[in-house]
XYZ file of C-alpha atoms in Angstrom:
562
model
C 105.608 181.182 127.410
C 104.502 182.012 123.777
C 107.047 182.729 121.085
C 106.639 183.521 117.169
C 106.171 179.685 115.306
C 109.558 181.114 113.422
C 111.452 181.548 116.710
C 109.859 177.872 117.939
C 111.337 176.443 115.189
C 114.840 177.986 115.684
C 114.767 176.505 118.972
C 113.186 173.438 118.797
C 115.316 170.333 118.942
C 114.334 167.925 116.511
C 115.123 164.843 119.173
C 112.081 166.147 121.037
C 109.899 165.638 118.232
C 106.472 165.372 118.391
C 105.494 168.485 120.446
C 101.788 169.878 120.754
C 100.967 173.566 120.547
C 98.468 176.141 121.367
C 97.954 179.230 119.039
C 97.855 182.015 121.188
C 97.047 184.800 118.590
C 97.552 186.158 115.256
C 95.836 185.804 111.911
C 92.394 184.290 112.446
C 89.490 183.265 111.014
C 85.685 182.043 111.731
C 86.930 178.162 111.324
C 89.954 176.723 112.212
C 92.351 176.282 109.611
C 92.019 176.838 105.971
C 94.327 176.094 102.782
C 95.363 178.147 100.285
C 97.898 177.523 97.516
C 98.596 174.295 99.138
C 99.532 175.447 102.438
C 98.007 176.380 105.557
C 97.955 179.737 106.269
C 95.103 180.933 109.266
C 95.124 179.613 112.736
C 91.971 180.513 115.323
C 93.324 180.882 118.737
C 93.106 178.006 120.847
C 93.826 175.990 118.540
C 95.363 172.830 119.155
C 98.300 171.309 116.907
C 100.796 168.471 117.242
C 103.837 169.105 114.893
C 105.284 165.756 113.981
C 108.317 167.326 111.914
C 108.988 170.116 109.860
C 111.267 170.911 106.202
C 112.608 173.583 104.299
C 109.753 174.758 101.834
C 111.949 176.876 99.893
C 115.104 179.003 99.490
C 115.697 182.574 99.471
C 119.144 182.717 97.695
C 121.439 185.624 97.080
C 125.045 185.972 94.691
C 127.773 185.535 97.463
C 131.278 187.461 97.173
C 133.586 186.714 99.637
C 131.656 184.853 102.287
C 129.210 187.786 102.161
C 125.638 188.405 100.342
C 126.480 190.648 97.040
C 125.602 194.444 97.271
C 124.228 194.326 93.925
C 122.195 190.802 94.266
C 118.542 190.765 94.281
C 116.889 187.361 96.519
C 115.839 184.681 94.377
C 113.197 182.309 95.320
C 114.453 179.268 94.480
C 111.799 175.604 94.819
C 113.573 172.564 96.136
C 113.736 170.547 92.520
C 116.015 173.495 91.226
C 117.826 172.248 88.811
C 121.506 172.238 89.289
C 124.436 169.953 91.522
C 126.121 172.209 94.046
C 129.148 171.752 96.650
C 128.897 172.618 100.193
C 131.163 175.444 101.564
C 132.506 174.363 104.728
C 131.057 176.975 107.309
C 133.253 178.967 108.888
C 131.703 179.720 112.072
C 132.878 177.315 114.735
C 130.244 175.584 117.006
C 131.314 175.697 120.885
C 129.852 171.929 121.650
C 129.113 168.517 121.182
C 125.414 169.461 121.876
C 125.500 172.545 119.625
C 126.379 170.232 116.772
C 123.456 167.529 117.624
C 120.681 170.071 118.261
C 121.473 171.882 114.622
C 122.704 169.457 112.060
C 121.273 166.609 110.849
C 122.699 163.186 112.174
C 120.828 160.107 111.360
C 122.120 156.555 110.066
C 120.628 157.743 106.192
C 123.064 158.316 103.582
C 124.051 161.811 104.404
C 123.135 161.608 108.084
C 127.180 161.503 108.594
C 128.298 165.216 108.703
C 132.362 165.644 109.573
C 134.108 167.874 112.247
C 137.107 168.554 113.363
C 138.169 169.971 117.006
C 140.633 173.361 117.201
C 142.013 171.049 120.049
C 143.285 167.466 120.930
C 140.195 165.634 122.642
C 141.387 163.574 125.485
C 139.289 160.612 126.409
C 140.018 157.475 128.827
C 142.233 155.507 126.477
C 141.654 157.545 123.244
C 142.953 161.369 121.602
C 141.288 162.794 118.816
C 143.967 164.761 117.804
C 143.103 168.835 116.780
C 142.310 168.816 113.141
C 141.565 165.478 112.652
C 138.278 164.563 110.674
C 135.681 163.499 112.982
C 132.704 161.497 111.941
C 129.332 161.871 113.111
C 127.244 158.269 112.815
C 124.180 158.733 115.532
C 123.190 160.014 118.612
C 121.848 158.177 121.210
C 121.650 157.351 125.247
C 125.235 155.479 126.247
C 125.388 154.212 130.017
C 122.613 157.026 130.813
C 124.203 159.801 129.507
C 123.151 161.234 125.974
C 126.522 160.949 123.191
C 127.428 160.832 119.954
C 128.990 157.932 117.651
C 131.884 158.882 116.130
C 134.443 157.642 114.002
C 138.469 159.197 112.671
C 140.377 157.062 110.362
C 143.863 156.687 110.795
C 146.385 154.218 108.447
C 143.075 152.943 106.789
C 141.365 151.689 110.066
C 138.167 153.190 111.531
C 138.356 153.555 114.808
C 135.200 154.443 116.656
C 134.310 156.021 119.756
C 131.931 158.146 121.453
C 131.743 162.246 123.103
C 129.369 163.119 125.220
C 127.129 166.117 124.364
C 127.979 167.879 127.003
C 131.430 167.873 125.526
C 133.090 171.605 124.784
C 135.167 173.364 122.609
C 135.695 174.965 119.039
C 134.307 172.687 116.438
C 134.554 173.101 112.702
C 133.063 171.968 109.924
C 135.283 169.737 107.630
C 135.687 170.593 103.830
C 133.216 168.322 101.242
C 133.912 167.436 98.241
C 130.328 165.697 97.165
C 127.662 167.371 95.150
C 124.175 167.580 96.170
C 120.767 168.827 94.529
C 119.362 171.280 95.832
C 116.804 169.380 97.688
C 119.373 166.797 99.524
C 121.306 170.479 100.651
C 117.689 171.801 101.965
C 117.386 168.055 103.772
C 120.402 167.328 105.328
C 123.250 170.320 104.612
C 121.405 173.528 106.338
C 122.035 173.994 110.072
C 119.570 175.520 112.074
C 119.669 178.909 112.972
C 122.264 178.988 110.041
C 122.602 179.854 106.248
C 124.463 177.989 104.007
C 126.831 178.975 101.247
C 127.545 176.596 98.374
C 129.154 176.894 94.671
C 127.551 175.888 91.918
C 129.030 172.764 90.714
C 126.832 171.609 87.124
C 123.582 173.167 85.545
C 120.999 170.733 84.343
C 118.293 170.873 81.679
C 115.626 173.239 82.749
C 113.220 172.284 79.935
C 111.204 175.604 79.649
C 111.881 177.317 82.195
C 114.084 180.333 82.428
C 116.560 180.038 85.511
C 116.705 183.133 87.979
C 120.501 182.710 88.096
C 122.194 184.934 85.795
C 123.788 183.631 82.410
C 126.582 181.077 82.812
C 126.446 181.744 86.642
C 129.329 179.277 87.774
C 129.694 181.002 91.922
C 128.715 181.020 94.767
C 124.624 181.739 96.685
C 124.051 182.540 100.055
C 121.012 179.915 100.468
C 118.297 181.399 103.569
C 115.898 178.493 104.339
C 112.206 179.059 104.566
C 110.493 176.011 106.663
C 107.323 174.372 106.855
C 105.934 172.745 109.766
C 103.806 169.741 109.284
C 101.301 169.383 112.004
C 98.471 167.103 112.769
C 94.903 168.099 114.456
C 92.916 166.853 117.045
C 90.780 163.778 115.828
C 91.888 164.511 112.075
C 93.836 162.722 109.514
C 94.738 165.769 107.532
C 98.471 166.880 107.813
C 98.640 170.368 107.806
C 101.251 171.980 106.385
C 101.937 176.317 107.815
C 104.782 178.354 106.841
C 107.002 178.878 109.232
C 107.260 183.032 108.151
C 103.147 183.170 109.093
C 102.403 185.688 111.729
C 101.241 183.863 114.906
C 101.882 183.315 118.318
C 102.449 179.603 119.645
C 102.769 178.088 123.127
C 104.498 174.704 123.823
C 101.666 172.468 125.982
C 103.177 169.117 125.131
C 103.811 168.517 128.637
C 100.124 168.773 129.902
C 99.061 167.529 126.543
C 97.058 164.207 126.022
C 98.543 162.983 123.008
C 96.777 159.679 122.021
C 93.968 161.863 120.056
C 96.168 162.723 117.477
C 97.343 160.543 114.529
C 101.222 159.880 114.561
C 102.252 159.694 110.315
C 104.959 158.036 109.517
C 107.385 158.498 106.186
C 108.487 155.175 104.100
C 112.161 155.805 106.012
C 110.175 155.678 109.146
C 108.256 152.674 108.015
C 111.526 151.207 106.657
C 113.513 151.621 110.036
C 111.074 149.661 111.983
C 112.220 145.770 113.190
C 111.426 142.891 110.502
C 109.288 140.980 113.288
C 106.814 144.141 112.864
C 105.908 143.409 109.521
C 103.432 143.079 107.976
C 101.321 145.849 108.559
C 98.188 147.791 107.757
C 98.538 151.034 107.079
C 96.108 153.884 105.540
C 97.473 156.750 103.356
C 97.921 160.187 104.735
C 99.409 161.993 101.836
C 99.884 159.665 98.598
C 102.547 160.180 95.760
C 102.235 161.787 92.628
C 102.447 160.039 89.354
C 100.173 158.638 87.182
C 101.903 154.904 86.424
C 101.586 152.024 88.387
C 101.412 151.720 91.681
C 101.445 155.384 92.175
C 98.212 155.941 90.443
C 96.634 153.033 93.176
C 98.580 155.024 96.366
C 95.938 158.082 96.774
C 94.811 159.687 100.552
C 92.569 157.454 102.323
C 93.714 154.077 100.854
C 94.541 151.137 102.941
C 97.317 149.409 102.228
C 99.144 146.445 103.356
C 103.775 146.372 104.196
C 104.331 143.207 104.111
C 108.312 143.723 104.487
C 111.499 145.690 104.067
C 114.169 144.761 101.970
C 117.346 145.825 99.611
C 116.716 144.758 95.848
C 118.442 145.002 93.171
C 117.964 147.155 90.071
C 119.763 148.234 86.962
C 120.088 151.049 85.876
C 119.790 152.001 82.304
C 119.445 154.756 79.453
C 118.435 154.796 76.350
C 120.959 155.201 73.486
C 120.231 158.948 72.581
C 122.226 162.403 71.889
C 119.648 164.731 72.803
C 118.281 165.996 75.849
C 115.118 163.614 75.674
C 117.378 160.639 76.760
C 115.358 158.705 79.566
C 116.409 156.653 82.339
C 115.088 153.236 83.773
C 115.545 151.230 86.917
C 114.752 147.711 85.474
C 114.671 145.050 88.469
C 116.148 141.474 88.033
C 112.251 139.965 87.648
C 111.824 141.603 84.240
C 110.711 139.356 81.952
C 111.533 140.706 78.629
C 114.365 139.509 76.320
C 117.390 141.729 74.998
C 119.728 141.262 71.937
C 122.973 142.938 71.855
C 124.185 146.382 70.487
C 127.456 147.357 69.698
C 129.449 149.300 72.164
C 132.157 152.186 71.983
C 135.918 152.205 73.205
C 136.873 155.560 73.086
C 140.920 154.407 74.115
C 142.377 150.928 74.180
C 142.266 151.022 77.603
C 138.255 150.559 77.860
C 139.240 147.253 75.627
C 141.113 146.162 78.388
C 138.219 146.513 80.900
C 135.492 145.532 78.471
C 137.073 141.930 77.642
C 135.890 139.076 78.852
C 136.926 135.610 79.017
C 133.731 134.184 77.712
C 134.661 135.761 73.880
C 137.100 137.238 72.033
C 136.026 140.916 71.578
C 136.424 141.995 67.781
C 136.175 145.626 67.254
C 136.606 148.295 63.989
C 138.679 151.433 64.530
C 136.636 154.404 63.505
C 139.501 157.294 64.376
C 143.240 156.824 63.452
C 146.365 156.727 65.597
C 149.940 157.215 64.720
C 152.144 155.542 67.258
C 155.346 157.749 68.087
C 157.329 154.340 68.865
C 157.791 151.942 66.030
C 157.344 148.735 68.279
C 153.775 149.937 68.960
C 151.078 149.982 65.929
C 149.884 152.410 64.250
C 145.709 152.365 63.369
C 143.981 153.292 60.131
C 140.286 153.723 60.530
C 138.624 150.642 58.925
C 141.447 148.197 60.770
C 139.623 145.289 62.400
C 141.272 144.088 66.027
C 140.268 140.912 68.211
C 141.571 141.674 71.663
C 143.671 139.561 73.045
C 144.820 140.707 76.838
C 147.221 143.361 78.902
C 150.951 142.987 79.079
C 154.163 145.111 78.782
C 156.435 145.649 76.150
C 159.765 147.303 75.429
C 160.108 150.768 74.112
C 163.320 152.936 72.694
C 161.938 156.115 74.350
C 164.185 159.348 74.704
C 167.252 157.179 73.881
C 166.783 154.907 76.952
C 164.649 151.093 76.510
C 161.541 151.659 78.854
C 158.722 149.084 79.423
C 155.137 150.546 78.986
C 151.887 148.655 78.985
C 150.293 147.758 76.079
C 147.009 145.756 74.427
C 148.010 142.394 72.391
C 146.188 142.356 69.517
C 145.255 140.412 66.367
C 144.522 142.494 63.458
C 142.671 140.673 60.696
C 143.322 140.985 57.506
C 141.924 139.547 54.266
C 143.579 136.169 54.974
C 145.434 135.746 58.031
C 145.944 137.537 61.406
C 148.809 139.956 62.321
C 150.115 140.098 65.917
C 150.317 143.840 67.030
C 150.903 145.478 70.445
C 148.338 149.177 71.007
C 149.568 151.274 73.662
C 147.361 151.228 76.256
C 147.146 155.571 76.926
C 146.157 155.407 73.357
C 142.969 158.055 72.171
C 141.732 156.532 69.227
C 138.267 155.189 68.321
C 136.714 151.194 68.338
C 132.786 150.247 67.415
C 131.840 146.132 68.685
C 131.506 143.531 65.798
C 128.415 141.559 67.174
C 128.206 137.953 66.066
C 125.928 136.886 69.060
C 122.389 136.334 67.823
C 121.280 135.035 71.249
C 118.714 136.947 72.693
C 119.201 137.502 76.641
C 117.198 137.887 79.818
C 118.501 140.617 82.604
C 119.570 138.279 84.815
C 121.826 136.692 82.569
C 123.244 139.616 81.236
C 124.378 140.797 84.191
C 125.783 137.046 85.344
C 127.993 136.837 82.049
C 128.924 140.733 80.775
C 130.494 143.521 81.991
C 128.524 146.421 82.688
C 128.307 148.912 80.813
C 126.357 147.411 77.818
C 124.421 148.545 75.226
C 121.090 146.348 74.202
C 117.780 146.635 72.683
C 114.378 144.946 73.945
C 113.509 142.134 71.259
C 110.623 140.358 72.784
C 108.705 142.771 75.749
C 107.132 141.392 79.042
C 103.835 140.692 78.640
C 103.150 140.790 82.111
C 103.263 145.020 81.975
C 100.690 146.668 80.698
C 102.657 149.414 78.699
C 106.579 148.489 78.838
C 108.055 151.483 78.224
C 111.850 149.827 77.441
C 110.263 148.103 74.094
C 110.169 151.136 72.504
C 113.411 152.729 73.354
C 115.740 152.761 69.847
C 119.037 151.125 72.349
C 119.574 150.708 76.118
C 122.332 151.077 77.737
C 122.775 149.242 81.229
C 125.235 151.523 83.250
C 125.587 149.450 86.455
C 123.884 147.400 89.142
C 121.834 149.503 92.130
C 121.237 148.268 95.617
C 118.053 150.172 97.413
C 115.941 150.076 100.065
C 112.176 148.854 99.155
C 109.012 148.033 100.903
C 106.674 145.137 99.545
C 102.349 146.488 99.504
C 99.354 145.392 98.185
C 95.645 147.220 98.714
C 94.052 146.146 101.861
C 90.549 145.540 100.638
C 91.379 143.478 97.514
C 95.438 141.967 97.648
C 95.494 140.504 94.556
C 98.811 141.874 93.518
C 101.957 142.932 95.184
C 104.333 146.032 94.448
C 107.665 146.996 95.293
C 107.579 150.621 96.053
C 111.174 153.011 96.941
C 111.780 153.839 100.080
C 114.024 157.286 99.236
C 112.361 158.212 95.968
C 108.612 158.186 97.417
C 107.192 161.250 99.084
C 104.359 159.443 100.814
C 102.827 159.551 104.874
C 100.986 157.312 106.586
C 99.674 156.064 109.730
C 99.461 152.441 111.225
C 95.947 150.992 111.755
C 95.461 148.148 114.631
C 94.283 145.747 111.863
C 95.167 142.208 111.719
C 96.692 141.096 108.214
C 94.434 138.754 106.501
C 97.564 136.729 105.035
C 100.915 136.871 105.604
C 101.694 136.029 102.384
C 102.076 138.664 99.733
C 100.185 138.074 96.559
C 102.081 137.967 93.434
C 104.945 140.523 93.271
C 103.899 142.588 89.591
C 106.786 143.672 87.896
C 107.851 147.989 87.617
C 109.998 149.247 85.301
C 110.851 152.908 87.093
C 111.914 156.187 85.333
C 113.870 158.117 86.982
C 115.290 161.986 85.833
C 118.477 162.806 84.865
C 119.220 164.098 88.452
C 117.976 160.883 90.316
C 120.302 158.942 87.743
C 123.207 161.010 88.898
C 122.715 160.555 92.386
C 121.826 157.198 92.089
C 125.110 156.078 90.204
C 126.716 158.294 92.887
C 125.158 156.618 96.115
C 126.511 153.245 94.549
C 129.815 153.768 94.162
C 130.546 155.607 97.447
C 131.898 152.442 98.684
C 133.104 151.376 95.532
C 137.006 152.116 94.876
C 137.728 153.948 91.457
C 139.131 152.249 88.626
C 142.716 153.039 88.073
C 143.538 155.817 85.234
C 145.115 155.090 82.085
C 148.241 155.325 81.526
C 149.199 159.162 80.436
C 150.985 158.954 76.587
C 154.364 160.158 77.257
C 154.987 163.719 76.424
């Protein structure tokens, strides 16, 4: 039965994926399908198509007042790199199964493959109730004792306790309440039912360089987003991925079923690649659609290339600014092989408290107060600007305070003077102002920084790695190294001539391709060439974020006592 491609892909369930279609009618033209502005927009009927997957393209957004689109709000077109962080509003609308919730939301084992539920009513399985209102997890979906289910997970007193329901499994389901922030692009992704709009507040602009936003001046509410998709499709005998609109005006019938599928080309994304079983690597594999960029190895990844995975693994980056006040700060994921050298650079304490967390036992941390502080107890010390401290550890001391002898914690000192040291206690809550003495001349490699510092700290490169053509850290005025990243990467090198290895992202790569039945010439990668990565100020955010998901936050300072 043919349907509109827009009312396919309202009802297609993405578990069924790949499916192969017939155009049945609509726009046509004398050859089969032609491109303009970077999408496919004509279809000749009879034509044959096998859509391996399909995305939001864009957003149609609109000012949302009270759960409802604006009378006075215009659509705005929005791309998927729109600026911005944003907050998910939970959605109201309650979904009457287990199966509902599978066939429109994304659930995968990725980072934000885990969306949350709770049920109107207890859930009673065999030796297990999910009580009613209790946050449900959502890990995977897949086949348990022959029947199709869902991983789940509540936690209750600190313990995860996991279980499974059934798709077929009904009742009222709602979504739970989310307090992360997402781009734009990871909302489009992974936060967008089908068949569904979303609603979500603006959370934090970010630079827009030249451009003008749509939003209206020091917009801080909510949008109604309206997804527009693209289906990404595959021909007969081809290698092209086409890419058609999901609002284009044809006709398409669903012939998977009498469909001989082995003359089409199956692309595969890095995740895909990067999901596979170790024992399958390596692997030859030619490009379908390469990357963008212009440094190393993007520049080498274009459509058509052959290229060689020769495995999967997490590595180890850190992650780093440069020591700027404008907006032209860049960012840098250096990995642990760089082989340039580093020499310290003061840091800042903005309260006594980062003192506390910055000192080490390796040396005694000696800092200058650049802001005074007037202590309102006259155990404590009071700081002129110019006073020179080494740091000496945490403890607690006794205070008269309101008439009564409290204990508070406070930072032993030494303050030096012109000839001799004076033992002084800082209250930890206090807001004052400390710049690093450096007397460390030794210059550093990465990996040793990281062994015998505490991140963050501040650096700049003193002798650059010769083995990169253009490193782009040697000329950055100051570094700062903000933490440690763990990602996903895949290990390539060219096909024809592996004389070099790369490490490329798996989640910050836009790149297809499709295996080839080609034996690897060696097993063993050539030598792994170093790549310093910039990232934008939006992948820095959301890399610092992914990290410390299952990190626990530092405890506060202590508040100064009113």
């Amino acid at each position: 039965m043919a349907s509109s491609l827009e009312k396919f892909i309202h009802s297609l369930d993405l578990r069924t994926l790949p499916r192969v279609l017939q155009i049945q009618s609509g726009i046509y033209c004398q050859g089969s399908v032609y491109e303009m502005f970077g999408n496919e927009c004509s279809l000749s009927t009879g034509e044959v198509i096998k859509v391996i997957g399909f995305k939001i393209n864009k957003l149609i957004a609109s000012i949302c007042e009270n759960n409802e689109v604006s009378q006075f709000s215009a659509k705005l077109e929005l791309p998927l790199n729109f600026p911005g962080l944003y907050k998910v509003v939970a959605d109201k609308t309650p979904y009457i199964s287990i199966e509902e919730i599978a066939r429109k939301v994304s659930i995968a084992p990725r980072r934000f493959g885990h969306p949350c539920f709770y049920s109107a009513e207890d859930i009673k399985l065999a030796n297990f109730t999910v009580k009613h209102g209790e946050q449900i997890t959502f890990n995977s979906v897949e086949e348990v004792n022959g029947t199709m289910a869902v991983n789940c997970a509540v936690v209750r007193n600190s313990q995860p306790h996991s279980f499974t329901l059934p798709l077929s499994q009904e009742g009222e389901f709602y979504e739970c309440e989310d307090d992360q922030i997402y781009t734009l692009k990871e909302i489009a992704e992974w936060k967008i039912p089908k068949c569904r709009n979303r609603i979500v507040k603006l959370s934090s602009t970010l630079h827009m360089g030249d451009l003008s936003s749509p939003l209206p001046e020091n917009f801080d509410g909510c949008l109604i987003l309206m997804p527009v998709y693209e289906v990404q499709a595959v021909m007969k005998f081809q290698k092209d991925i086409v890419h058609i609109l999901s609002d284009l005006d044809v006709e398409v019938k669903d012939i998977t079923d009498c469909c001989d599928t082995d003359s089409f080309l199956q692309p595969l994304s890095l995740e895909d690649i990067f999901e596979r079983t170790s024992k399958e690597f390596p692997m030859v594999a030619e490009i379908m659609e390469g990357p963008s960029g212009s440094q190393k190895p993007y520049n080498l990844l274009s459509t058509g290339k052959e290229i060689v995975i020769y495995k999967k693994y997490q590595a180890t980056r850190v992650l780093a600014s440069e020591m700027r006040s404008d907006s032209s700060k860049r960012h840098f994921l250096i990995p642990m092989s760089y082989k340039g050298k580093f020499k310290r650079r003061p840091r800042v304490f903005p309260t006594a408290y980062d003192l506390e967390i910055a000192r080490s036992e390796k040396e005694q941390l000696h800092v200058v107060a650049t802001k005074a502080f007037v202590s309102p107890h006259k155990e404590l010390f009071s700081v002129s600007v110019g006073d020179q401290f080494l740091v000496q550890q945490c403890q607690t001391s006794e205070v008269l305070y309101e008439g009564r002898k409290k204990l508070v914690d406070v930072l032993a000192c030494e303050q030096i003077l012109s000839d001799s040291y004076k033992k002084v206690l800082l209250p930890m809550y206090m807001e004052g102002g400390f710049v690093e003495v450096i007397h460390d001349k030794k210059q550093y490699y990465l990996s040793e920084i990281c062994k015998e510092f505490h991140l963050p700290f501040n650096v700049k490169v003193s002798v650059r790695d010769l083995s990169i053509e253009e490193d782009v850290l040697a000329a950055s005025p100051g570094l700062q190294f903000e933490e440690e990243i763990t990602d996903p990467y895949l290990l390539i090198s060219s096909a024809c001539s592996p004389v070099e290895s790369w490490e490329i992202p798996v989640y910050r790569l836009n790149m297809l391709v499709h295996l080839l039945s080609k034996d690897v010439q060696t097993v063993v990668p050539p030598v792994t060439r170093t790549t310093v990565e910039e990232v934008s100020k939006e992948e820095c955010c959301m890399l610092r974020r992914y990290e410390n998901l299952t990190l626990h936050p530092p405890p506060r300072p202590p508040k100064k006592p009113t």
